[in-house]
Amino acid sequence: MGHGSGGAMSHELVAQRLLRRLSNEALEPLDDAAVLPLSGRVAFTTDSYVVSPLIFPGGDIGRLAVCGTVNDLAMMGAQAASLSLALIIEEGLPFTTLDQVVSSIQAACKEAGVHIVTGDTKVVNRGKADGLFITTSGVGVVPDTVRVSGHNCRPGDRVLISGTLAEHGVAVMSAREGLSFSTTTRSDCAPLNGLVRAMVDECASALRCMRDPTRGGVASTLNELASQSGVSVTIDEDALPVRPEVRSACEMLGLDPLYVANEGKLIAVVEPEAADRLLTTMRSHPLGREAAVIGEVAHGTPGRVTMRTHLGPSRLIAMLAGELLPRIC
Amino acid sequence: MGHGSGGAMSHELVAQRLLRRLSNEALEPLDDAAVLPLSGRVAFTTDSYVVSPLIFPGGDIGRLAVCGTVNDLAMMGAQAASLSLALIIEEGLPFTTLDQVVSSIQAACKEAGVHIVTGDTKVVNRGKADGLFITTSGVGVVPDTVRVSGHNCRPGDRVLISGTLAEHGVAVMSAREGLSFSTTTRSDCAPLNGLVRAMVDECASALRCMRDPTRGGVASTLNELASQSGVSVTIDEDALPVRPEVRSACEMLGLDPLYVANEGKLIAVVEPEAADRLLTTMRSHPLGREAAVIGEVAHGTPGRVTMRTHLGPSRLIAMLAGELLPRIC
């Protein structure tokens, strides 16, 4: 608890465990706020991470927090981002775990080309948190050429996805204590700003909307977009890329991959004329190799999402109603 | 737990409990990030709040979170701020408590003239958090005339405080369950951006550094400044404004008011020539009526803070070593 006091032990924790790995020019002054030169339309986002367990196949809460915030900014078209990092640490969290997570934050920042520029650390008594919660926020400048929003989808637009579904959710579930199945599936957790940069460079004006289908999965994201834009969306079951082992794991767990979280995939709604070009661009990027056109926007009932199934008939893809996978991110 | 799923229940929670009270133009689109027009030197800060209990005399975790982030930005000179709000909710938190906190966030935003422009909500299982944790981040433009930093203090500078010490810490302790004393002390929790605006308007160039002495109190803040600027600081016990009932409460609790958290006070280190003018300006503002010059910066041992005591001799004011008041903010 002394590490959360704001006194000498707090300073030591910050210096020894955090600054040593995360230091950079903007963070270094340790003033009450970082001061950044920014100009234009600045995207600003925040997310808390409460994933359980803290470490899972393909990632950990640190990588998740960095990628999640980088991706939320990237979905608005913003690139070189500055991040904040706020830790809520449960008393007794092993230093080895903290160090591992901070190393992972450092690596993910390097991979994404971003910096942690400001932060905070709190400690709560044993039993009052679950090891570690992380909240990251971020800011980044949106290029003038990019005008994306969930309100922009129009009938005729194509719906693209950057790769295979449901890997993050399945990986976390497989790592969860007490769960009696295991798989080789690793989380897809990855920073998408590089992929987005390639798409923006290829054809910024054709991008109506981008979203990363995290909590609630592709189904919830498409429902949000259909509702916000007042359109319907139709997707094609046969077009959905799902790895066989993920499909098996979902069947065993009684989950529909459409509702399972992704952390390194994006959905792009694009003008129909540019869909092929953007698909090619996505497939040329390491994080978009399995990109696919999965559906289109239509005039139907506003807010309605339907799927043409493998067997022919269409079914309604509703918004997730209750709890599916708790604490997946 | 369904409210944390990312599905329909999450949307309902956000719409019914949060958007209804916090809605504004930037938040309304509910995209992955808010997009704000900003230009210049942008201050960016974050803080997590884990205060226990959630509601205390003079405030609650919501007011604390808004004021804390507004104040961190104000300490860099930034004014009209945009805030993010990330909630980690323990399963079972009563809706009445959540509603009260959100109303308080709404009121504090109005008081400070700021908006919540982006947010996130997570729910964790019962027993895995302590009711509610809040993380706020904020961005705001720093006027060109302001150049403040903890590294700027110089020998001869005066140290000003905007009012009486230790009220937040004492109020929270008095509200804490099981504690056998009570006081009439209320938290001083307040947004300081208006006071800072007045100081900036009066004499921006004379401001070397501003800090709000929260966790660790005035003693820790002065130690940070002395250390960052490589100077010594001397303060005067007789000049420290402390309300009698706060002094009594501190004596009963065995606390030194210098180490107890404030949430509506600032320390300003200013050029000596402008100290009187700035003191007058502060005293003209409702949140600075009891402002005082409490000491000065000197050439002595870098990083050393000393206090001339009421009885004559000086004593060393060290950085807080271990735990004093856990979960005070």
Tab-separated table of C-alpha atoms in Angstrom, chain B residues 42-266:
chain	number	residue	atom	x	y	z
B	42	VAL	CA	-1.949	20.485	-25.967
B	43	ALA	CA	-1.763	19.324	-22.352
B	44	PHE	CA	-2.757	15.669	-21.861
B	45	THR	CA	-3.151	13.966	-18.501
B	46	THR	CA	-4.731	10.960	-16.798
B	47	ASP	CA	-5.633	9.843	-13.275
B	48	SER	CA	-7.389	6.848	-11.791
B	49	TYR	CA	-9.619	7.350	-8.755
B	50	VAL	CA	-10.060	4.593	-6.186
B	51	VAL	CA	-11.232	6.649	-3.211
B	52	SER	CA	-12.969	4.820	-0.383
B	53	PRO	CA	-15.737	5.488	0.497
B	54	LEU	CA	-17.199	6.548	-2.854
B	55	ILE	CA	-19.137	9.375	-1.242
B	56	PHE	CA	-17.624	11.615	1.446
B	57	PRO	CA	-18.374	15.028	2.997
B	58	GLY	CA	-18.017	17.654	0.284
B	59	GLY	CA	-17.857	15.337	-2.696
B	60	ASP	CA	-17.716	11.892	-4.228
B	61	ILE	CA	-15.554	9.899	-6.618
B	62	GLY	CA	-17.244	11.552	-9.617
B	63	ARG	CA	-16.579	15.129	-8.555
B	64	LEU	CA	-13.072	14.103	-7.534
B	65	ALA	CA	-12.343	12.561	-10.948
B	66	VAL	CA	-13.545	15.587	-12.911
B	67	CYS	CA	-11.819	18.127	-10.650
B	68	GLY	CA	-8.617	16.087	-10.494
B	69	THR	CA	-8.186	16.016	-14.254
B	70	VAL	CA	-9.322	19.612	-14.771
B	71	ASN	CA	-6.760	20.607	-12.136
B	72	ASP	CA	-3.900	18.609	-13.637
B	73	LEU	CA	-4.532	20.400	-16.947
B	74	ALA	CA	-4.932	23.754	-15.205
B	75	MET	CA	-1.550	23.262	-13.498
B	76	MET	CA	-0.016	23.402	-17.002
B	77	GLY	CA	-2.082	26.527	-17.739
B	78	ALA	CA	-4.650	24.726	-19.937
B	79	GLN	CA	-8.232	25.937	-19.742
B	80	ALA	CA	-11.276	24.752	-21.684
B	81	ALA	CA	-10.737	21.043	-21.440
B	82	SER	CA	-12.265	17.928	-22.944
B	83	LEU	CA	-12.379	14.928	-20.665
B	84	SER	CA	-12.670	11.167	-21.083
B	85	LEU	CA	-14.451	9.024	-18.520
B	86	ALA	CA	-13.717	5.324	-17.991
B	87	LEU	CA	-15.711	3.429	-15.377
B	88	ILE	CA	-14.818	0.081	-13.816
B	89	ILE	CA	-17.997	-1.008	-12.061
B	90	GLU	CA	-18.241	-3.875	-9.574
B	91	GLU	CA	-21.182	-6.156	-10.251
B	92	GLY	CA	-23.929	-5.224	-7.793
B	93	LEU	CA	-23.126	-1.524	-7.463
B	94	PRO	CA	-26.534	0.027	-6.766
B	95	PHE	CA	-27.904	2.071	-9.664
B	96	THR	CA	-28.723	4.808	-7.159
B	97	THR	CA	-25.021	5.140	-6.333
B	98	LEU	CA	-24.051	5.157	-10.009
B	99	ASP	CA	-26.708	7.771	-10.757
B	100	GLN	CA	-25.536	9.950	-7.885
B	101	VAL	CA	-21.935	9.794	-9.082
B	102	VAL	CA	-22.899	10.535	-12.687
B	103	SER	CA	-25.012	13.521	-11.554
B	104	SER	CA	-22.040	14.738	-9.610
B	105	ILE	CA	-19.824	14.354	-12.702
B	106	GLN	CA	-22.381	16.366	-14.663
B	107	ALA	CA	-22.424	19.128	-12.033
B	108	ALA	CA	-18.627	19.273	-11.749
B	109	CYS	CA	-18.280	19.477	-15.548
B	110	LYS	CA	-20.727	22.378	-15.600
B	111	GLU	CA	-18.911	24.125	-12.759
B	112	ALA	CA	-15.571	23.757	-14.547
B	113	GLY	CA	-16.946	24.496	-18.015
B	114	VAL	CA	-15.710	21.213	-19.478
B	115	HIS	CA	-17.277	18.265	-21.298
B	116	ILE	CA	-16.952	14.481	-21.223
B	117	VAL	CA	-16.276	13.737	-24.897
B	118	THR	CA	-15.451	10.017	-24.869
B	119	GLY	CA	-15.746	7.137	-22.454
B	120	ASP	CA	-15.765	3.462	-21.614
B	121	THR	CA	-17.589	1.210	-19.182
B	122	LYS	CA	-16.401	-2.133	-17.841
B	123	VAL	CA	-18.101	-4.396	-15.294
B	124	VAL	CA	-16.160	-6.863	-13.126
B	125	ASN	CA	-17.503	-9.667	-10.956
B	126	ARG	CA	-18.597	-9.070	-7.417
B	127	GLY	CA	-15.575	-8.933	-5.114
B	128	LYS	CA	-13.151	-8.078	-7.924
B	129	ALA	CA	-13.321	-4.292	-7.503
B	130	ASP	CA	-14.527	-1.993	-4.739
B	131	GLY	CA	-17.807	-0.570	-6.017
B	132	LEU	CA	-16.490	1.826	-8.608
B	133	PHE	CA	-13.147	2.965	-9.971
B	134	ILE	CA	-12.995	5.936	-12.332
B	135	THR	CA	-10.239	6.978	-14.691
B	136	THR	CA	-10.462	10.409	-16.275
B	137	SER	CA	-8.101	11.794	-18.874
B	138	GLY	CA	-8.179	15.240	-20.376
B	139	VAL	CA	-6.813	17.461	-23.100
B	140	GLY	CA	-6.640	21.242	-23.187
B	141	VAL	CA	-4.690	23.909	-25.029
B	142	VAL	CA	-1.930	25.730	-23.130
B	143	PRO	CA	-1.800	29.473	-23.924
B	144	ASP	CA	1.439	30.551	-25.598
B	145	THR	CA	2.176	32.944	-22.757
B	146	VAL	CA	2.362	30.148	-20.174
B	147	ARG	CA	5.621	28.239	-19.661
B	148	VAL	CA	5.291	26.333	-16.414
B	149	SER	CA	7.148	23.216	-15.321
B	150	GLY	CA	8.421	21.610	-12.155
B	151	HIS	CA	11.890	22.158	-13.588
B	152	ASN	CA	11.617	25.973	-13.676
B	153	CYS	CA	11.870	27.004	-10.002
B	154	ARG	CA	14.781	29.373	-9.288
B	155	PRO	CA	16.324	30.723	-6.091
B	156	GLY	CA	14.436	33.810	-4.931
B	157	ASP	CA	11.065	32.614	-6.270
B	158	ARG	CA	8.137	32.789	-3.860
B	159	VAL	CA	5.948	29.802	-2.987
B	160	LEU	CA	2.225	30.590	-2.826
B	161	ILE	CA	-0.667	28.367	-1.774
B	162	SER	CA	-4.244	29.114	-2.752
B	163	GLY	CA	-5.871	28.232	0.591
B	164	THR	CA	-6.124	26.034	3.657
B	165	LEU	CA	-4.484	22.623	3.904
B	166	ALA	CA	-5.510	19.012	4.351
B	167	GLU	CA	-9.296	19.227	4.084
B	168	HIS	CA	-9.790	16.516	1.489
B	169	GLY	CA	-7.789	13.911	3.373
B	170	VAL	CA	-9.467	14.678	6.690
B	171	ALA	CA	-12.963	14.603	5.144
B	172	VAL	CA	-12.369	11.202	3.536
B	173	MET	CA	-10.877	9.768	6.719
B	174	SER	CA	-13.840	11.042	8.719
B	175	ALA	CA	-16.230	9.273	6.357
B	176	ARG	CA	-14.366	5.987	6.371
B	177	GLU	CA	-16.255	3.164	7.904
B	178	GLY	CA	-15.078	2.067	11.297
B	179	LEU	CA	-13.254	5.265	12.058
B	180	SER	CA	-14.284	6.475	15.486
B	181	PHE	CA	-14.113	10.194	15.012
B	182	SER	CA	-16.123	12.656	13.036
B	183	THR	CA	-15.578	16.248	12.064
B	184	THR	CA	-17.424	18.963	10.226
B	185	THR	CA	-14.619	19.120	7.669
B	186	ARG	CA	-15.659	18.853	4.041
B	187	SER	CA	-13.400	17.994	1.136
B	188	ASP	CA	-12.019	21.052	-0.663
B	189	CYS	CA	-12.474	19.219	-3.987
B	190	ALA	CA	-12.983	21.946	-6.644
B	191	PRO	CA	-11.996	22.796	-10.214
B	192	LEU	CA	-9.110	25.272	-10.204
B	193	ASN	CA	-9.135	26.276	-13.867
B	194	GLY	CA	-10.976	29.532	-13.147
B	195	LEU	CA	-8.464	30.545	-10.494
B	196	VAL	CA	-5.600	29.663	-12.836
B	197	ARG	CA	-7.171	31.690	-15.630
B	198	ALA	CA	-7.202	34.744	-13.369
B	199	MET	CA	-3.540	34.177	-12.454
B	200	VAL	CA	-2.547	33.702	-16.104
B	201	ASP	CA	-4.416	36.844	-17.091
B	202	GLU	CA	-2.707	38.807	-14.327
B	203	CYS	CA	0.873	37.775	-15.018
B	204	ALA	CA	1.510	34.605	-17.026
B	205	SER	CA	5.202	35.268	-17.470
B	206	ALA	CA	5.830	35.281	-13.700
B	207	LEU	CA	4.469	31.758	-13.191
B	208	ARG	CA	7.337	29.257	-12.943
B	209	CYS	CA	5.332	26.247	-11.858
B	210	MET	CA	1.931	25.257	-10.553
B	211	ARG	CA	1.026	21.980	-8.846
B	212	ASP	CA	-2.019	20.749	-6.978
B	213	PRO	CA	-0.822	19.090	-3.770
B	214	THR	CA	-2.990	15.954	-3.802
B	215	ARG	CA	-1.749	12.547	-2.633
B	216	GLY	CA	1.274	13.079	-0.386
B	217	GLY	CA	0.198	16.661	0.347
B	218	VAL	CA	2.134	19.919	0.215
B	219	ALA	CA	5.261	18.229	1.583
B	220	SER	CA	5.500	15.748	-1.296
B	221	THR	CA	4.754	18.396	-3.921
B	222	LEU	CA	7.463	20.715	-2.613
B	223	ASN	CA	9.935	17.833	-2.486
B	224	GLU	CA	9.140	16.997	-6.120
B	225	LEU	CA	9.650	20.599	-7.209
B	226	ALA	CA	12.864	21.023	-5.226
B	227	SER	CA	14.202	17.838	-6.710
B	228	GLN	CA	13.108	18.523	-10.298
B	229	SER	CA	14.468	22.071	-10.290
B	230	GLY	CA	17.625	21.232	-8.307
B	231	VAL	CA	16.917	23.876	-5.664
B	232	SER	CA	15.996	23.979	-1.987
B	233	VAL	CA	12.692	25.261	-0.653
B	234	THR	CA	12.070	26.849	2.732
B	235	ILE	CA	8.584	27.290	4.128
B	236	ASP	CA	7.299	29.027	7.211
B	237	GLU	CA	5.117	27.079	9.653
B	238	ASP	CA	3.330	30.222	10.815
B	239	ALA	CA	2.350	31.068	7.232
B	240	LEU	CA	0.616	27.748	6.542
B	241	PRO	CA	-3.159	28.196	6.502
B	242	VAL	CA	-4.876	25.341	8.354
B	243	ARG	CA	-8.424	25.484	9.727
B	244	PRO	CA	-8.600	24.848	13.505
B	245	GLU	CA	-10.929	21.846	13.142
B	246	VAL	CA	-8.591	20.309	10.545
B	247	ARG	CA	-5.632	20.845	12.829
B	248	SER	CA	-7.523	19.136	15.685
B	249	ALA	CA	-8.555	16.227	13.488
B	250	CYS	CA	-4.976	15.781	12.289
B	251	GLU	CA	-3.726	15.778	15.870
B	252	MET	CA	-6.267	13.116	16.827
B	253	LEU	CA	-5.271	10.992	13.859
B	254	GLY	CA	-1.555	11.543	14.324
B	255	LEU	CA	-1.271	13.182	10.913
B	256	ASP	CA	0.804	16.131	9.783
B	257	PRO	CA	-1.388	18.423	7.623
B	258	LEU	CA	1.608	18.991	5.349
B	259	TYR	CA	1.314	15.380	4.161
B	260	VAL	CA	-2.472	15.188	3.834
B	261	ALA	CA	-4.143	15.380	0.409
B	262	ASN	CA	-5.835	18.492	-0.975
B	263	GLU	CA	-8.118	18.426	-4.019
B	264	GLY	CA	-8.946	22.098	-4.516
B	265	LYS	CA	-5.692	23.878	-3.753
B	266	LEU	CA	-2.684	24.821	-5.802
